[in-house]
CSV table of C-alpha atoms in Angstrom, one decimal:
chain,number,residue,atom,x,y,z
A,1084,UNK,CA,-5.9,23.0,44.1
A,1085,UNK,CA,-2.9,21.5,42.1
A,1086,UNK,CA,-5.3,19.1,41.3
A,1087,UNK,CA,-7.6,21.7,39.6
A,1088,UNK,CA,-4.6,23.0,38.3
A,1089,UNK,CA,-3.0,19.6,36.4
A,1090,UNK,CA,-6.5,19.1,35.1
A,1091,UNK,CA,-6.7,22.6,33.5
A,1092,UNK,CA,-3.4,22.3,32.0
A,1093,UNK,CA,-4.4,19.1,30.7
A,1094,UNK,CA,-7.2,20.2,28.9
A,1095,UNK,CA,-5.9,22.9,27.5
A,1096,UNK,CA,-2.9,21.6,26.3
A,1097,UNK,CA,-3.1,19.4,22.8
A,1098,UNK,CA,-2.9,15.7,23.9
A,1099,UNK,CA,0.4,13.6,22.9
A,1100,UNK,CA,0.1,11.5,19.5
A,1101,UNK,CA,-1.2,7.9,20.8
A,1102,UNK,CA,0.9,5.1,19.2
A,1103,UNK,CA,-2.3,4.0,17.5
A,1104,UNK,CA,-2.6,6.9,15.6
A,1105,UNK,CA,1.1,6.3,14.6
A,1106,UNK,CA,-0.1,3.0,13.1
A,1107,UNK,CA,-3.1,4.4,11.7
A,1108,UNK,CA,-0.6,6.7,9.5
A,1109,UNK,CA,0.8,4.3,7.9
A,1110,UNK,CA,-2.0,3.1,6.3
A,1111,UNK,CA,-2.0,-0.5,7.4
A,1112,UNK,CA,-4.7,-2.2,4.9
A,1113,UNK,CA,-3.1,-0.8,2.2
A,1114,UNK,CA,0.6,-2.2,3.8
A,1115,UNK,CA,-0.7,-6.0,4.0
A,1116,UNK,CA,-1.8,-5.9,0.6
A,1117,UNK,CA,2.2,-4.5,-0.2
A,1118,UNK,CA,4.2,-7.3,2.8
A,1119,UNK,CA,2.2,-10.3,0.7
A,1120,UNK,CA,3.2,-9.4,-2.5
A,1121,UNK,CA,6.8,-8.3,-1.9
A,1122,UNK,CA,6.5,-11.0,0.1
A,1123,UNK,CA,5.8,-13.8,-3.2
A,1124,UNK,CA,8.1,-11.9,-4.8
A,1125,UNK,CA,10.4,-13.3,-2.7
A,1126,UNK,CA,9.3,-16.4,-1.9
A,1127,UNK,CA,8.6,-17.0,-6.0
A,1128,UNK,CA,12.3,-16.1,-7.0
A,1129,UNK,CA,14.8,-18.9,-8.1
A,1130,UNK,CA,17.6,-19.6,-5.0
A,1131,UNK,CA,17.2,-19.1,-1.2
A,1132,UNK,CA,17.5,-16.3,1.5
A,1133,UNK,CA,18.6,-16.7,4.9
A,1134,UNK,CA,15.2,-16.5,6.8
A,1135,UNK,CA,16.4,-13.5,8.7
A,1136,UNK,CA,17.7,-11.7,5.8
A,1137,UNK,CA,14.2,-12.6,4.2
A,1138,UNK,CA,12.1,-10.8,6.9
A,1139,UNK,CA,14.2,-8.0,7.4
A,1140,UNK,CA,13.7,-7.4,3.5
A,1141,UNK,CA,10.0,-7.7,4.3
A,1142,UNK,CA,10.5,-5.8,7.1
A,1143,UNK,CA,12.1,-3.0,5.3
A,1144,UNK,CA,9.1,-3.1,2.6
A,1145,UNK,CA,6.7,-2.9,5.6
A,1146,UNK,CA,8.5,-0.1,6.6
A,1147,UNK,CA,8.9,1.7,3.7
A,1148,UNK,CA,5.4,1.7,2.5
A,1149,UNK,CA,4.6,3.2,6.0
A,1150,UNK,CA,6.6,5.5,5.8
A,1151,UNK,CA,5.6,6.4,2.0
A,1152,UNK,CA,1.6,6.3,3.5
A,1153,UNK,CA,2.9,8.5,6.7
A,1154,UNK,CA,4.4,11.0,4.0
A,1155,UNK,CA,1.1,11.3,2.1
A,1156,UNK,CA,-1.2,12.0,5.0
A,1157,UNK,CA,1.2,14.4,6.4
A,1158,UNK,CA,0.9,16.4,2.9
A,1159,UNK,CA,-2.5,15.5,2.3
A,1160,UNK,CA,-3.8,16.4,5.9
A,1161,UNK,CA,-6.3,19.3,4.1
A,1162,UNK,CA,-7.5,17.6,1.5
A,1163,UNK,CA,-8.2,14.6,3.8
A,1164,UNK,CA,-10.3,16.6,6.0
A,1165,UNK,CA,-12.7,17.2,3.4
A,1166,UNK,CA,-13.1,13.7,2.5
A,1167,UNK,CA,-15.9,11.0,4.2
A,1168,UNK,CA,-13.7,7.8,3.3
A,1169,UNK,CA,-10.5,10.2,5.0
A,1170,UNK,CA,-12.1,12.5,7.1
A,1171,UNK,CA,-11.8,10.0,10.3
A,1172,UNK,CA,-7.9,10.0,10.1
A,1173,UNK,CA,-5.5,10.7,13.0
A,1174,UNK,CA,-4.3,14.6,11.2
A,1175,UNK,CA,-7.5,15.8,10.1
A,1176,UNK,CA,-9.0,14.7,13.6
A,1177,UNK,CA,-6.4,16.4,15.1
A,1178,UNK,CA,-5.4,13.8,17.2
A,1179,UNK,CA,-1.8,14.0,15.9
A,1180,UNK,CA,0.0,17.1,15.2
A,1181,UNK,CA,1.6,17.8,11.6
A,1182,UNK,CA,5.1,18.2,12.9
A,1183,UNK,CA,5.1,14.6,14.7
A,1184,UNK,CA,3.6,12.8,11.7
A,1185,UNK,CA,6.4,14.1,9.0
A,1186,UNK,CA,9.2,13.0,11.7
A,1187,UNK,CA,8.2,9.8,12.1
A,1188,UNK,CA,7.6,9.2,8.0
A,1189,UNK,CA,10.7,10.6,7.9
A,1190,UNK,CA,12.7,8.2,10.2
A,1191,UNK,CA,10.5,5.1,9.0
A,1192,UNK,CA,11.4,5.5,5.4
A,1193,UNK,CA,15.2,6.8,6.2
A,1194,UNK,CA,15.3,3.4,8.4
A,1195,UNK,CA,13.6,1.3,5.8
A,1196,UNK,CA,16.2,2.1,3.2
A,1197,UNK,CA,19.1,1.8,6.1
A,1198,UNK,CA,18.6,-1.4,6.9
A,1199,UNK,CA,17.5,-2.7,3.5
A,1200,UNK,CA,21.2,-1.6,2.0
A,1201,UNK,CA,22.9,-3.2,5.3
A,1202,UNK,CA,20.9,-6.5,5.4
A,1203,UNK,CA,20.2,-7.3,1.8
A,1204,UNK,CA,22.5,-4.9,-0.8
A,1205,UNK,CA,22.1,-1.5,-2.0
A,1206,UNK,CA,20.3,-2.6,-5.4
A,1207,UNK,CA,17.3,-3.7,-3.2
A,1208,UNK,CA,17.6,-0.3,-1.0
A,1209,UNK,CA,17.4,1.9,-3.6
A,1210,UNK,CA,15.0,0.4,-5.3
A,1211,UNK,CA,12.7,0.6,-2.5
A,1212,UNK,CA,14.1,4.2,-2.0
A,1213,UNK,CA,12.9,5.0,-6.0
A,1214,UNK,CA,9.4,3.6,-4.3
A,1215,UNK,CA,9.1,5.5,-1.7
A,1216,UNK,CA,9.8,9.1,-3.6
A,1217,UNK,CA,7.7,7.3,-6.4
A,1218,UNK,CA,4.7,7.3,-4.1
A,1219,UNK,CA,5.5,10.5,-2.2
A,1220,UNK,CA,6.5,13.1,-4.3
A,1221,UNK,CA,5.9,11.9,-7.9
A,1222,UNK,CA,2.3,10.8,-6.8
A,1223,UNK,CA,1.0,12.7,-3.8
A,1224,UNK,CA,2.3,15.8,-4.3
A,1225,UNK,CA,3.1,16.3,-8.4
A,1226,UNK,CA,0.3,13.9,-9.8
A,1227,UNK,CA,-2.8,13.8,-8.0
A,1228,UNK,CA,-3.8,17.3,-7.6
A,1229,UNK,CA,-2.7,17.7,-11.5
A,1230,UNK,CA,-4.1,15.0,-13.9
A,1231,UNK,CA,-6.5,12.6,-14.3
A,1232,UNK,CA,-3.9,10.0,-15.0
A,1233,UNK,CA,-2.7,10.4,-11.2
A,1234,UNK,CA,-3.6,6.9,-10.8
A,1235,UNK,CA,-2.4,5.3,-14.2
A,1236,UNK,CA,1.7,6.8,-13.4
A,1237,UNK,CA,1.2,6.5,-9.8
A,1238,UNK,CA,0.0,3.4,-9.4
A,1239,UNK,CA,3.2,2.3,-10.2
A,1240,UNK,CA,4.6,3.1,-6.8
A,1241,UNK,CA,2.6,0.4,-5.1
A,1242,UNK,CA,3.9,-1.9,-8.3
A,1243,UNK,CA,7.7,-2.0,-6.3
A,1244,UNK,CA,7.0,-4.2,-3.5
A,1245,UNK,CA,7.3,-7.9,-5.5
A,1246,UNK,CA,9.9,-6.6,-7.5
A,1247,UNK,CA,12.0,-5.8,-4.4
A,1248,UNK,CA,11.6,-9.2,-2.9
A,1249,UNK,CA,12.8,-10.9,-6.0
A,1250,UNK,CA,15.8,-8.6,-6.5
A,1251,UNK,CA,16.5,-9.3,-2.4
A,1252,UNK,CA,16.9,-13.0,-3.2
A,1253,UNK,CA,18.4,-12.6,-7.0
A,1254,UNK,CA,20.9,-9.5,-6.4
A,1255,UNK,CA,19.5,-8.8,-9.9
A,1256,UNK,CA,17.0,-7.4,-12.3
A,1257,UNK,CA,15.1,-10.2,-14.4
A,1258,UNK,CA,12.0,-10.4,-17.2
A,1259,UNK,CA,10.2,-12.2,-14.5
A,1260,UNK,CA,10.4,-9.3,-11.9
A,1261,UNK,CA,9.7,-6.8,-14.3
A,1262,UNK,CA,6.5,-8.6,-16.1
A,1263,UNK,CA,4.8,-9.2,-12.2
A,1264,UNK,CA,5.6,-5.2,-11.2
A,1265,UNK,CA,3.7,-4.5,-14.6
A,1266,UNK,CA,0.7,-7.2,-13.4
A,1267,UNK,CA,0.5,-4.8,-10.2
A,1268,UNK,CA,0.7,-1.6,-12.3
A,1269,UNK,CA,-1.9,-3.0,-15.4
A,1270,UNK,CA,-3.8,-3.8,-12.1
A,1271,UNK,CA,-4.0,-0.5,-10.4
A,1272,UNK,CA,-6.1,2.2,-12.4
A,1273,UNK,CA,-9.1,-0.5,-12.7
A,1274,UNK,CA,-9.1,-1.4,-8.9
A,1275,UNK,CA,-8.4,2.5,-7.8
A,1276,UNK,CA,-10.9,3.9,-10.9
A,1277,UNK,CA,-13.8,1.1,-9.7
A,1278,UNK,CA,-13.3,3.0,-6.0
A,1279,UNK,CA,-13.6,6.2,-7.3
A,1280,UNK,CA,-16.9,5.7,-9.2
A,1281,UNK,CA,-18.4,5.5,-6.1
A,1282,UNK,CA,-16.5,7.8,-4.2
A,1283,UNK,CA,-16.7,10.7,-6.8
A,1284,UNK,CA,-18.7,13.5,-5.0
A,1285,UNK,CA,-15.6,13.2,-2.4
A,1286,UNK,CA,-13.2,14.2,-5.0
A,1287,UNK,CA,-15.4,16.3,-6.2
A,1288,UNK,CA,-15.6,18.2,-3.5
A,1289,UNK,CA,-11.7,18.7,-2.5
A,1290,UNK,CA,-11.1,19.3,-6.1
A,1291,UNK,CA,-8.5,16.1,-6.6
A,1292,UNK,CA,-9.0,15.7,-10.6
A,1293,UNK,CA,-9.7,11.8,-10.4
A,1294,UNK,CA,-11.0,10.5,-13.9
A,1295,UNK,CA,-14.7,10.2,-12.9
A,1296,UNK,CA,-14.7,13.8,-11.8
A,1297,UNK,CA,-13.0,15.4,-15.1
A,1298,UNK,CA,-13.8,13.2,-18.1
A,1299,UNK,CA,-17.2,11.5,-16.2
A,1300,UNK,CA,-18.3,8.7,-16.2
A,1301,UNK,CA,-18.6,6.8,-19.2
A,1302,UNK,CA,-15.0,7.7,-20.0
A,1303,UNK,CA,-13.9,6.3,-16.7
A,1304,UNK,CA,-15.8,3.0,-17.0
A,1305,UNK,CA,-14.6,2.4,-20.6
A,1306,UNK,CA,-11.3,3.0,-19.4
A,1307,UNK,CA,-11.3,0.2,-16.5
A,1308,UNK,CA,-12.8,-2.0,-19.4
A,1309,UNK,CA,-9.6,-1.3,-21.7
A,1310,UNK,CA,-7.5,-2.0,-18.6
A,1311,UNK,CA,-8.8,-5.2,-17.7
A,1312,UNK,CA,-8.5,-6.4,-21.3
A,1313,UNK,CA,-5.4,-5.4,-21.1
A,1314,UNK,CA,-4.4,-7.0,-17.4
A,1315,UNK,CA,-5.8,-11.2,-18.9
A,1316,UNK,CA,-2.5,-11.3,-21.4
A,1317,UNK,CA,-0.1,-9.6,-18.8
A,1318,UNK,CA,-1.1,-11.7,-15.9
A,1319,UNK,CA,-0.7,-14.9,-18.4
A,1320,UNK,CA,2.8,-13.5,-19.6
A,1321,UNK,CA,5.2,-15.2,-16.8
A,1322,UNK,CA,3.0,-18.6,-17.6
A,1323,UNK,CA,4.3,-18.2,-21.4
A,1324,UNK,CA,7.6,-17.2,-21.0
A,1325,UNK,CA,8.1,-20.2,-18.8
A,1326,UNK,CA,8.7,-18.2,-15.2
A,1327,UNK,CA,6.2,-20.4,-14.2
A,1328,UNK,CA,3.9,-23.0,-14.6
A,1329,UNK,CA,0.5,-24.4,-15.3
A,1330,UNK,CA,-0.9,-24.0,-11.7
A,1331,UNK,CA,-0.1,-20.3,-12.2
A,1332,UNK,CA,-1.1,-19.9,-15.7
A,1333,UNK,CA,-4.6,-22.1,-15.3
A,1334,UNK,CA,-5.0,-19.9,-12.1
A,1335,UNK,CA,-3.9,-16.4,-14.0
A,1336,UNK,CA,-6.5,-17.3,-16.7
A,1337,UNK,CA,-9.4,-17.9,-14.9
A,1338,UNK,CA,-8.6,-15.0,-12.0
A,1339,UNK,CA,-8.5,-12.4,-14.9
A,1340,UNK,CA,-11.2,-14.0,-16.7
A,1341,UNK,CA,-13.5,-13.3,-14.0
A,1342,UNK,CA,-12.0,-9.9,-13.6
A,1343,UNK,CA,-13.1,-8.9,-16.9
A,1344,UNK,CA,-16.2,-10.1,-16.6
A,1345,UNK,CA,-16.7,-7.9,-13.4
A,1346,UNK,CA,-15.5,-4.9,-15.6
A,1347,UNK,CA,-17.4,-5.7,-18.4
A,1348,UNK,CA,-20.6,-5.4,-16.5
A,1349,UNK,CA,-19.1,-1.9,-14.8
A,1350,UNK,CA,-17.9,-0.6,-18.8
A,1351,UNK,CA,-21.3,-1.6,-20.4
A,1352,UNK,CA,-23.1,0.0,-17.2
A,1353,UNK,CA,-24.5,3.3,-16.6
A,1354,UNK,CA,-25.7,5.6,-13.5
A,1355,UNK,CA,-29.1,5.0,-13.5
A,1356,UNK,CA,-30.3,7.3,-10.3
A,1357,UNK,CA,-28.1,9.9,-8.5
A,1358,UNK,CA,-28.9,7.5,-5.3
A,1359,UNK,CA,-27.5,4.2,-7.5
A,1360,UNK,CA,-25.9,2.0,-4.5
A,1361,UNK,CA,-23.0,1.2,-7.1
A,1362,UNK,CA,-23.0,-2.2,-6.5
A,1363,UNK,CA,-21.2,-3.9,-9.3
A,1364,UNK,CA,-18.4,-1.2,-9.0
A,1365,UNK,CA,-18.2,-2.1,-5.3
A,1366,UNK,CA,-17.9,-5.8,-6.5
A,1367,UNK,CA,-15.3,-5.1,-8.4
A,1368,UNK,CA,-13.2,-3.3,-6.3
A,1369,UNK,CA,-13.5,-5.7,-3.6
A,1370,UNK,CA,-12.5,-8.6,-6.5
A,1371,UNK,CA,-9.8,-7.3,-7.9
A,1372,UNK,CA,-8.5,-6.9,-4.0
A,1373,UNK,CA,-9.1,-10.9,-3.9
A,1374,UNK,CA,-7.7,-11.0,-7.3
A,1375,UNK,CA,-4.3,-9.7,-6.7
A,1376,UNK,CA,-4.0,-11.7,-3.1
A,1377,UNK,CA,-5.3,-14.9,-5.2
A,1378,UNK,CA,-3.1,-14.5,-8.4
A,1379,UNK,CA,0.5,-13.8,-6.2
A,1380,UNK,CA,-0.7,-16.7,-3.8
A,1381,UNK,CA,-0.9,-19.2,-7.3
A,1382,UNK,CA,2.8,-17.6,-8.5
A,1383,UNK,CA,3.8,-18.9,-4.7
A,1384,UNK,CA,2.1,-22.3,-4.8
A,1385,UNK,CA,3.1,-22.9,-8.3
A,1386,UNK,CA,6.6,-22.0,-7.8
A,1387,UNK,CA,6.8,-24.7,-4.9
A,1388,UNK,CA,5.2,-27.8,-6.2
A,1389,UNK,CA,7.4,-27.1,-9.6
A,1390,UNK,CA,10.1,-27.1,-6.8
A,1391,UNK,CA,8.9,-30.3,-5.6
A,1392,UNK,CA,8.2,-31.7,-9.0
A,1393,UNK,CA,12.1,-31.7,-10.2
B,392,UNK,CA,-18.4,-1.2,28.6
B,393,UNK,CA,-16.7,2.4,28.4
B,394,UNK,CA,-13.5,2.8,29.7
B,395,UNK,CA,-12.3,6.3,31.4
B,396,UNK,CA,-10.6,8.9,29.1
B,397,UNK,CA,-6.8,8.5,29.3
B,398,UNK,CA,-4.5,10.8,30.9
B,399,UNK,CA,-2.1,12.9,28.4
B,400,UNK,CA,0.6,10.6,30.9
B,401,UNK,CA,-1.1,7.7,30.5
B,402,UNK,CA,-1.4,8.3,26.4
B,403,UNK,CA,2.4,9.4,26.4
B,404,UNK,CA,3.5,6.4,28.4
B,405,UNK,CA,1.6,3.9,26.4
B,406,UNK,CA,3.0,5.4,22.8
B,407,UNK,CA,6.6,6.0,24.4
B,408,UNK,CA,6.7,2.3,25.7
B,409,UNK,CA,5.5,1.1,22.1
B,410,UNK,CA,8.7,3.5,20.3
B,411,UNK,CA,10.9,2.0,22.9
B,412,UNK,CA,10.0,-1.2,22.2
B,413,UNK,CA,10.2,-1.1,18.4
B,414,UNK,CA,13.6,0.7,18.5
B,415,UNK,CA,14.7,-2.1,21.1
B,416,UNK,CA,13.7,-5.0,18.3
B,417,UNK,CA,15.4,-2.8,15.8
B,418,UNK,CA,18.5,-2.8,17.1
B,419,UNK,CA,18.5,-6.5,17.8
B,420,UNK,CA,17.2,-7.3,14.2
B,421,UNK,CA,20.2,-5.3,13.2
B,422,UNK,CA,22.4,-7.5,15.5
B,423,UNK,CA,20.9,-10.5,14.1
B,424,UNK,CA,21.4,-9.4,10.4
B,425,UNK,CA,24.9,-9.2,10.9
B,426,UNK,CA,24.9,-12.3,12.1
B,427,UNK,CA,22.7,-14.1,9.0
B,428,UNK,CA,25.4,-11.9,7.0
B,429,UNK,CA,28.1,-14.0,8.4
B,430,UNK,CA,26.8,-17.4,8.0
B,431,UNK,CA,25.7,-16.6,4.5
B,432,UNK,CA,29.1,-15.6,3.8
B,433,UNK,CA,28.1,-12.3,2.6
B,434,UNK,CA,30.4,-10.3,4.7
């Protein structure tokens, strides 16, 4: 009879937020993608860290961009639902309630900026504090369901990350910091934009003004073109100033080359059937993922063997 | 092979013993930061 009665109770009542669906709010593809290159940030900038300093700053970047993710899905949570690509997530599914999900972005990014400003120094912190309201209120909540240049100001909160693991090792604010959060922000609208070609009809349908959706197509494609044009002299920049050297520059060249040529055949492209599989706008997307991993892993190397070098 | 629904225990345990844990290897990276402070004469 208890029994009967535990089991009625349990199936009534909502179940507790699993730890994976914790996780899952935080967006953790997106996070890897922000611990490697905040990450070579730090690994690329002159001097030296104490290793434990060093992953707590990583750490604290991890935790931040959670945090910023968990923030997003807790306000998007609606929108989300009517999504394919977001309809799978922990709030829409209703495997997590809306109240739990805001206190523990809360508590991740209030921690991530704690312990960033104890460990490293409060330049760093609040840097990383500008990212997270960057992403979470600038963004998600005043951007996105406004203009079709969400992405293009946006994007720039996902552009933080290497910056903050140079300034974490520096204490300051350099050129070279500066040009490789611009590489990550001339980066973003072509990568995102290439995604939302084929993902229109979702945005579409929740009414999010993404480019495709309110200037169409052509406009959208042309505009990753102009972008990636745009991306091969930014990406070369820290070679020319001398931040860094030939392995990077050679490397820089030749990623963005092939970036452009990926674009080219996305600008010069159109729809040809409502049932077009997309594929060179999937290619690209999943290349300019490589291309960012690829062109802060050559900043890394080529920072190392200069070291080596002299 | 498919394993039996959880238990709202079970699913509360499991996430509780995760929090615990993370806030345990908080406060000990905490502890260790003041110690890397130290030796790097930071302060």
């Amino acid at each position: 009879m208890a029994d009967d009665r535990d089991m009625e109770q349990a199936l009534t009542q909502p179940l507790p937020a699993d730890w994976r669906d914790l996780l899952a709010l935080t967006k953790p593809r997106v996070m890897s993608l922000v611990i490697f290159t905040g990450l070579c940030g730090l690994l690329a900038a002159p001097g030296q860290i104490n290793p434990v300093l060093g992953f707590t700053a990583i750490l604290c970047i991890a935790m931040g961009a959670g945090g910023a993710a968990a923030l997003n899905q807790w306000w998007e949570a609606d929108i989300d639902a009517g999504m394919k690509r977001t309809a799978g997530r922990p709030l829409p599914q209703g495997r997590l309630d809306r109240t739990t999900a805001r206190d523990f972005a809360g508590v991740l990014c209030a921690a991530s900026v704690f312990l960033m400003g104890l460990a490293i120094g409060w330049l760093a912190a609040g840097i990383l504090a500008i990212s997270i309201v960057y992403y979470a209120v600038v963004y998600t909540i005043w951007l996105k369901p406004r203009t079709p240049q969400n992405i293009v100001i946006g994007g720039g909160a996902g552009a933080f990350p290497p910056l903050i693991g140079w300034v974490a090792v520096t204490g300051d604010i350099t050129l070279m910091p500066v040009l490789l959060f611009t590489i990550i922000f001339i980066w973003t609208p072509p990568h995102f934009w290439a995604l939302s070609l084929f993902v229109k009809s979702d945005y579409a349908k929740v009414g999010i003004p993404m480019l495709p959706v309110v200037a169409g197509e052509r406009v959208t494609r042309h505009q990753i073109l102009i972008y990636s044009l745009v991306l091969l002299p930014i990406s070369v920049l820290p070679w020319w100033i001398g931040g860094a050297g030939a392995i990077y520059g050679v490397s820089a060249t030749v990623l963005s080359l092939l970036f452009l040529a990926l674009a080219l055949r996305v600008g010069l492209r159109q729809r040809q059937t409502d049932d077009d599989a997309m594929k060179p706008e999937k290619q690209l997307f999943a290349y300019s993922v490589l291309y960012l991993f690829a062109l802060f892993a050559a900043l890394v190397a080529d920072h190392y063997l200069m070291l080596q070098v002299a | 092979m498919n394993q039996p629904p959880r238990t709202p225990e079970q699913i509360r345990r499991s996430r509780n013993r995760v929090l615990g844990l993370a806030l345990a290897g908080f406060v000990i990276l905490v502890f260790f930061v003041s110690i890397a402070r130290i030796k790097a004469g930071i302060g």
